[in-house]
Tab-separated table of C-alpha atoms in Angstrom:
chain	number	residue	atom	x	y	z
B	1	MET	CA	-242.124	59.468	134.745
B	2	THR	CA	-243.741	62.473	136.573
B	3	GLU	CA	-247.358	63.507	135.842
B	4	LYS	CA	-247.778	67.439	135.868
B	5	LEU	CA	-251.026	69.221	136.454
B	6	ASP	CA	-251.479	72.961	136.700
B	7	ALA	CA	-254.001	74.743	138.650
B	8	GLY	CA	-257.426	73.534	137.514
B	9	GLU	CA	-260.715	72.375	139.113
B	10	PRO	CA	-259.972	71.131	142.713
B	11	THR	CA	-262.282	68.186	142.575
B	12	ALA	CA	-260.543	66.851	139.380
B	13	ILE	CA	-257.141	67.405	140.861
B	14	ALA	CA	-258.182	65.722	144.010
B	15	GLU	CA	-259.478	62.710	142.130
B	16	ARG	CA	-255.833	62.313	140.526
B	17	VAL	CA	-254.020	62.818	143.967
B	18	ARG	CA	-256.177	60.003	145.376
B	19	ALA	CA	-255.713	57.791	142.342
B	20	THR	CA	-251.918	58.223	142.579
B	21	LEU	CA	-251.526	57.719	146.348
B	22	GLY	CA	-254.154	54.953	146.732
B	23	GLU	CA	-256.243	54.505	149.690
B	24	GLY	CA	-253.308	55.152	152.275
B	25	PRO	CA	-252.622	55.931	154.755
B	26	VAL	CA	-250.056	58.145	153.606
B	27	LEU	CA	-247.566	60.702	155.351
B	28	ALA	CA	-248.058	64.368	154.889
B	29	LEU	CA	-245.101	66.641	154.605
B	30	THR	CA	-245.967	70.286	154.673
B	31	GLY	CA	-244.151	73.619	154.419
B	32	ALA	CA	-244.527	77.244	154.518
B	33	GLY	CA	-247.117	77.171	151.614
B	34	ILE	CA	-249.836	75.467	153.397
B	35	SER	CA	-249.890	78.544	155.847
B	36	THR	CA	-249.982	81.269	153.437
B	37	ASP	CA	-253.802	81.427	153.517
B	38	SER	CA	-253.137	82.172	157.230
B	39	GLY	CA	-251.469	85.378	156.374
B	40	ILE	CA	-247.990	83.963	157.129
B	41	PRO	CA	-245.763	84.583	153.956
B	42	ASP	CA	-243.547	81.861	152.996
B	43	TYR	CA	-239.689	82.034	152.301
B	44	ARG	CA	-239.471	80.550	148.760
B	45	GLY	CA	-242.861	80.994	147.114
B	46	PRO	CA	-243.200	82.566	143.496
B	47	ASP	CA	-244.060	85.914	144.945
B	48	SER	CA	-241.766	85.842	148.148
B	49	PRO	CA	-239.220	88.819	148.464
B	50	PRO	CA	-235.567	87.688	149.094
B	51	ARG	CA	-234.885	86.988	152.658
B	52	ASN	CA	-231.540	86.386	154.590
B	53	PRO	CA	-232.618	84.500	157.754
B	54	MET	CA	-230.334	84.746	160.693
B	55	THR	CA	-228.100	81.653	161.113
B	56	TYR	CA	-227.466	79.555	164.235
B	57	GLN	CA	-223.872	80.767	164.287
B	58	GLN	CA	-224.906	84.430	164.108
B	59	PHE	CA	-227.434	83.977	166.954
B	60	VAL	CA	-224.990	82.360	169.316
B	61	GLY	CA	-221.957	84.251	168.391
B	62	ASP	CA	-222.907	87.768	168.522
B	63	HIS	CA	-224.918	89.925	170.986
B	64	ALA	CA	-225.951	92.414	168.558
B	65	PHE	CA	-227.485	89.648	166.301
B	66	ARG	CA	-229.217	88.120	169.145
B	67	ARG	CA	-230.873	91.676	170.400
B	68	HIS	CA	-231.725	92.230	166.936
B	69	TYR	CA	-233.531	88.702	166.534
B	70	TRP	CA	-235.357	89.099	170.120
B	71	ALA	CA	-236.497	92.606	169.333
B	72	ARG	CA	-237.951	91.519	165.976
B	73	ASN	CA	-239.385	88.320	167.387
B	74	HIS	CA	-241.038	90.319	170.162
B	75	VAL	CA	-243.149	91.954	167.596
B	76	GLY	CA	-243.677	88.942	165.226
B	77	TRP	CA	-244.660	86.619	167.916
B	78	ARG	CA	-247.707	88.516	168.953
B	79	TYR	CA	-249.028	88.299	165.440
B	80	MET	CA	-248.276	84.668	165.074
B	81	GLU	CA	-249.977	83.943	168.606
B	82	ARG	CA	-253.337	85.230	167.121
B	83	THR	CA	-252.873	83.661	163.540
B	84	GLU	CA	-255.720	80.999	162.947
B	85	CYS	CA	-255.328	77.688	160.874
B	86	ASN	CA	-256.906	77.653	157.354
B	87	ASP	CA	-258.816	75.101	155.492
B	88	GLY	CA	-255.689	73.417	154.242
B	89	HIS	CA	-254.671	72.675	157.865
B	90	ARG	CA	-258.263	71.561	158.659
B	91	ALA	CA	-258.331	69.295	155.689
B	92	LEU	CA	-255.402	67.402	156.693
B	93	ALA	CA	-256.861	66.834	160.095
B	94	ASP	CA	-259.874	65.637	158.356
B	95	LEU	CA	-258.024	63.329	156.280
B	96	GLU	CA	-256.111	61.834	159.432
B	97	SER	CA	-259.635	61.308	160.874
B	98	ALA	CA	-260.624	59.539	157.682
B	99	GLY	CA	-257.617	57.222	157.944
B	100	ALA	CA	-256.057	58.509	154.768
B	101	VAL	CA	-253.286	60.382	156.450
B	102	SER	CA	-251.224	58.690	159.180
B	103	ALA	CA	-249.409	61.744	160.452
B	104	VAL	CA	-248.089	65.296	159.491
B	105	VAL	CA	-244.697	66.192	159.462
B	106	THR	CA	-244.307	69.874	159.245
B	107	GLN	CA	-241.292	72.198	158.399
B	108	ASN	CA	-243.331	74.962	160.005
B	109	VAL	CA	-242.987	76.283	163.487
B	110	ASP	CA	-246.423	77.927	163.511
B	111	THR	CA	-248.472	75.243	165.369
B	112	LEU	CA	-251.374	75.532	163.134
B	113	HIS	CA	-251.642	71.822	162.336
B	114	GLU	CA	-252.154	71.147	165.970
B	115	LEU	CA	-254.683	74.051	166.245
B	116	ALA	CA	-256.515	72.616	163.277
B	117	GLY	CA	-257.039	69.262	165.207
B	118	SER	CA	-254.263	67.055	163.852
B	119	ARG	CA	-253.431	64.419	166.391
B	120	CYS	CA	-250.094	63.180	165.275
B	121	VAL	CA	-247.674	65.902	164.364
B	122	VAL	CA	-244.127	65.994	164.193
B	123	ASP	CA	-242.589	69.632	164.266
B	124	LEU	CA	-239.561	68.785	162.401
B	125	HIS	CA	-237.886	72.501	162.907
B	126	GLY	CA	-239.432	72.864	166.401
B	127	ARG	CA	-242.180	75.444	167.572
B	128	TYR	CA	-242.260	79.064	167.868
B	129	ASP	CA	-244.165	78.890	171.290
B	130	ARG	CA	-241.358	77.515	173.096
B	131	VAL	CA	-238.011	78.754	174.280
B	132	ILE	CA	-234.836	76.696	175.285
B	133	CYS	CA	-231.907	77.577	177.347
B	134	LEU	CA	-228.572	76.481	175.587
B	135	GLU	CA	-227.011	76.044	179.047
B	136	CYS	CA	-229.507	74.149	181.199
B	137	ARG	CA	-231.813	73.006	178.341
B	138	GLN	CA	-234.849	74.008	180.256
B	139	VAL	CA	-237.877	74.630	178.005
B	140	THR	CA	-240.372	77.312	178.905
B	141	SER	CA	-243.271	78.942	177.170
B	142	ARG	CA	-242.829	81.730	174.762
B	143	SER	CA	-245.674	83.661	176.503
B	144	SER	CA	-243.896	83.843	179.709
B	145	LEU	CA	-240.722	85.161	177.995
B	146	ASP	CA	-242.956	87.793	176.427
B	147	ARG	CA	-244.152	89.227	179.617
B	148	ARG	CA	-240.399	89.342	180.953
B	149	LEU	CA	-239.235	91.092	177.650
B	150	ALA	CA	-242.143	93.557	178.084
B	151	GLU	CA	-241.035	94.412	181.593
B	152	LEU	CA	-237.438	94.917	180.187
B	153	ASN	CA	-238.513	97.043	177.412
B	154	PRO	CA	-241.608	99.115	178.460
B	155	HIS	CA	-241.061	101.835	175.948
B	156	PHE	CA	-240.563	99.364	172.917
B	157	SER	CA	-243.636	99.682	170.936
B	158	VAL	CA	-244.333	98.716	167.138
B	159	THR	CA	-247.663	97.569	165.773
B	160	VAL	CA	-247.817	94.400	163.625
B	161	GLU	CA	-249.371	96.717	160.881
B	162	ASP	CA	-245.966	98.361	160.430
B	163	ILE	CA	-243.954	95.333	159.918
B	164	GLU	CA	-243.427	92.475	157.486
B	165	LEU	CA	-243.457	88.873	159.102
B	166	ALA	CA	-241.581	85.775	158.147
B	167	PRO	CA	-242.509	82.096	158.906
B	168	ASP	CA	-240.573	82.084	162.139
B	169	ALA	CA	-242.253	85.036	163.704
B	170	ASP	CA	-239.304	87.260	162.749
B	171	ALA	CA	-240.481	90.653	162.028
B	172	VAL	CA	-238.661	93.380	159.997
B	173	LEU	CA	-237.871	96.531	161.964
B	174	ALA	CA	-235.773	99.706	161.066
B	175	SER	CA	-233.855	99.644	164.206
B	176	THR	CA	-233.551	97.594	167.397
B	177	GLU	CA	-230.881	99.496	169.347
B	178	GLY	CA	-231.482	99.719	172.954
B	179	PHE	CA	-233.684	96.489	173.275
B	180	ARG	CA	-232.861	94.356	176.252
B	181	VAL	CA	-232.487	90.609	176.070
B	182	ALA	CA	-233.650	88.355	178.755
B	183	ASP	CA	-231.570	85.540	179.895
B	184	CYS	CA	-232.714	82.089	181.455
B	185	ALA	CA	-234.543	82.633	184.686
B	186	ALA	CA	-233.087	79.424	185.996
B	187	CYS	CA	-229.522	79.743	185.366
B	188	GLY	CA	-228.687	82.923	183.551
B	189	GLY	CA	-227.851	81.109	180.275
B	190	MET	CA	-228.630	82.202	176.764
B	191	LEU	CA	-232.136	81.770	175.543
B	192	LYS	CA	-233.090	80.577	172.095
B	193	PRO	CA	-236.321	79.866	170.518
B	194	ASP	CA	-237.039	76.114	170.312
B	195	ILE	CA	-236.615	76.013	166.573
B	196	VAL	CA	-234.019	74.573	164.199
B	197	TYR	CA	-232.036	77.670	162.784
B	198	PHE	CA	-230.235	77.729	159.474
B	199	GLY	CA	-226.840	76.161	160.048
B	200	GLU	CA	-228.433	73.792	162.772
B	201	ASN	CA	-229.298	70.246	162.619
B	202	VAL	CA	-232.727	68.666	163.353
B	203	PRO	CA	-232.224	66.258	166.426
B	204	LYS	CA	-231.259	62.889	165.190
B	205	PRO	CA	-234.191	61.051	167.398
B	206	ARG	CA	-236.702	63.420	165.405
B	207	VAL	CA	-235.064	62.512	162.139
B	208	GLU	CA	-235.384	58.802	162.950
B	209	GLU	CA	-238.989	59.192	164.163
B	210	VAL	CA	-239.745	60.593	160.590
B	211	TYR	CA	-238.036	57.866	158.691
B	212	ASP	CA	-240.098	55.393	160.764
B	213	LEU	CA	-243.346	57.302	159.591
B	214	VAL	CA	-242.152	57.030	156.112
B	215	GLU	CA	-241.418	53.375	156.360
B	216	GLN	CA	-244.899	52.796	157.841
B	217	ALA	CA	-246.874	54.859	155.139
B	218	ARG	CA	-247.975	53.668	151.831
B	219	GLY	CA	-247.101	57.112	150.339
B	220	LEU	CA	-245.966	60.691	150.699
B	221	LEU	CA	-248.170	63.648	150.138
B	222	VAL	CA	-246.116	67.004	150.158
B	223	ALA	CA	-248.125	70.168	150.565
B	224	GLY	CA	-246.618	73.525	150.397
B	225	SER	CA	-242.897	73.090	150.167
B	226	SER	CA	-240.397	73.752	147.652
B	227	LEU	CA	-238.232	71.151	149.275
B	228	THR	CA	-235.063	73.370	149.145
B	229	VAL	CA	-234.030	72.340	152.512
B	230	PHE	CA	-232.459	69.030	152.959
B	231	SER	CA	-234.029	68.461	156.355
B	232	GLY	CA	-237.388	67.882	154.573
B	233	ARG	CA	-236.054	66.801	151.186
B	234	ARG	CA	-234.481	63.552	152.532
B	235	PHE	CA	-237.862	62.158	153.335
B	236	VAL	CA	-239.007	62.475	149.742
B	237	LYS	CA	-235.991	60.750	148.517
B	238	ARG	CA	-236.479	57.927	151.158
B	239	ALA	CA	-239.946	57.397	150.011
B	240	ALA	CA	-239.018	57.182	146.448
B	241	GLN	CA	-236.201	54.726	147.179
B	242	GLN	CA	-238.839	52.504	148.731
B	243	GLY	CA	-240.906	52.692	145.643
B	244	LYS	CA	-243.856	54.445	147.308
B	245	PRO	CA	-245.952	57.088	145.353
B	246	VAL	CA	-244.985	60.617	146.164
B	247	VAL	CA	-247.317	63.610	145.326
B	248	ILE	CA	-246.154	67.180	145.545
B	249	LEU	CA	-248.787	69.956	145.782
B	250	ASN	CA	-247.098	73.309	145.589
B	251	ARG	CA	-247.099	76.739	143.757
B	252	GLY	CA	-243.947	76.487	141.497
B	253	GLU	CA	-241.365	73.771	141.007
B	254	THR	CA	-239.572	71.869	143.859
B	255	ARG	CA	-236.206	70.241	144.101
B	256	CYS	CA	-237.882	66.787	144.020
B	257	ASP	CA	-240.260	67.026	141.153
B	258	GLU	CA	-238.412	64.278	139.227
B	259	LEU	CA	-238.966	61.931	142.239
B	260	ALA	CA	-242.819	62.471	142.252
B	261	ALA	CA	-245.257	60.334	140.625
B	262	LEU	CA	-247.506	63.467	140.322
B	263	THR	CA	-246.810	67.284	140.851
B	264	VAL	CA	-249.682	69.715	141.101
B	265	ASP	CA	-248.847	73.465	140.654
B	266	ALA	CA	-251.690	74.781	142.759
B	267	GLY	CA	-252.408	76.202	146.281
B	268	CYS	CA	-253.189	73.804	149.224
B	269	SER	CA	-256.306	74.733	150.776
B	270	GLU	CA	-258.927	74.103	147.914
B	271	VAL	CA	-257.069	70.843	146.684
B	272	LEU	CA	-256.741	69.462	150.272
B	273	ARG	CA	-260.368	70.348	151.029
B	274	ALA	CA	-261.503	68.557	147.877
B	275	LEU	CA	-259.230	65.476	148.638
B	276	ALA	CA	-260.811	65.393	152.238
B	277	SER	CA	-264.353	65.627	150.601
B	278	SER	CA	-263.443	62.784	148.345
B	279	TYR	CA	-263.160	60.630	151.660
B	280	GLY	CA	-266.433	61.619	152.823
B	281	GLN	CA	-265.167	64.571	155.253
B	282	PRO	CA	-267.590	67.533	154.976
B	283	ALA	CA	-266.583	70.843	153.531
B	284	ASP	CA	-265.273	73.311	155.921
B	285	PRO	CA	-267.845	76.006	156.895
B	286	THR	CA	-265.232	78.853	156.869
B	287	PRO	CA	-265.082	80.440	153.654
B	288	LEU	CA	-261.392	80.733	152.326
B	289	GLY	CA	-259.999	84.103	153.480
B	290	ALA	CA	-262.601	84.409	156.341
B	291	THR	CA	-261.434	84.585	159.982
B	292	ALA	CA	-262.237	81.292	161.777
B	293	PRO	CA	-263.775	81.396	165.146
B	294	PRO	CA	-260.983	81.744	167.960
B	295	SER	CA	-259.366	78.654	169.104
B	296	THR	CA	-257.489	77.718	172.163
B	297	ARG	CA	-253.757	77.018	171.535
B	298	VAL	CA	-251.965	74.268	173.327
B	299	SER	CA	-248.476	75.497	174.722
B	300	VAL	CA	-246.068	74.211	177.132
B	301	PRO	CA	-246.660	74.847	180.861
B	302	GLU	CA	-245.578	78.062	182.508
B	303	ALA	CA	-242.134	77.758	183.990
């Protein structure tokens, strides 16, 4: 039977989470809800507007869709590049340092777990800071493509203050006609963000890697995911099938609530920080909502 907790005092919630999961180490599975405190809106939170993300089939099958995507991404990427991790990300890194979390599997593409200091991160849906050629499979940095797109489109200028951003660096613009798309510099093939689109499968070796992490962990902590997408939901099912405790921390209901030993309807940052503190990790000095000191992102080498 699932125990349900509504938003309350973070320390008390953290005590219940720790009691339910045990001493670990547990695997953490995160979604868009953990990054909302960094200013990145989620897809399916209680206050999220309806969105129709582009599918893989649309991207590869229609030049107009591709042009529209890259024009919007050209703006959204610049915002994502300067987005900082929040205390929820840092708390999970601290929990890993304390031995309570074995690894982080994230459905996000924002790289903020890595920025926060988590060492073992599986980017289930890829990363926004990389680009792959669908012909020769060469992977290059998004920053190098940004320079090429800027050269091809010197008069395309929209500030991030004028747009709404989605979790995959997709930005909403009124019109993208005239935007010029760059092809692969090595072979002239079609470039695609190195992320898993709707209608596309997570690479099998990555799925098997996460199943192994579930097998090795003593429990599963879900943070900030509605578990609507099967790519993440399957790991909750696997943990439950193995009889391991599952705790879901999320604003609103999820599709796996009935599989959880405990569900917490609350935001991630405060509860995860309280949980880290219960393991002796110090409170983060950056107040919630404040801007953290600039950090250096790790990205792929320039090609």
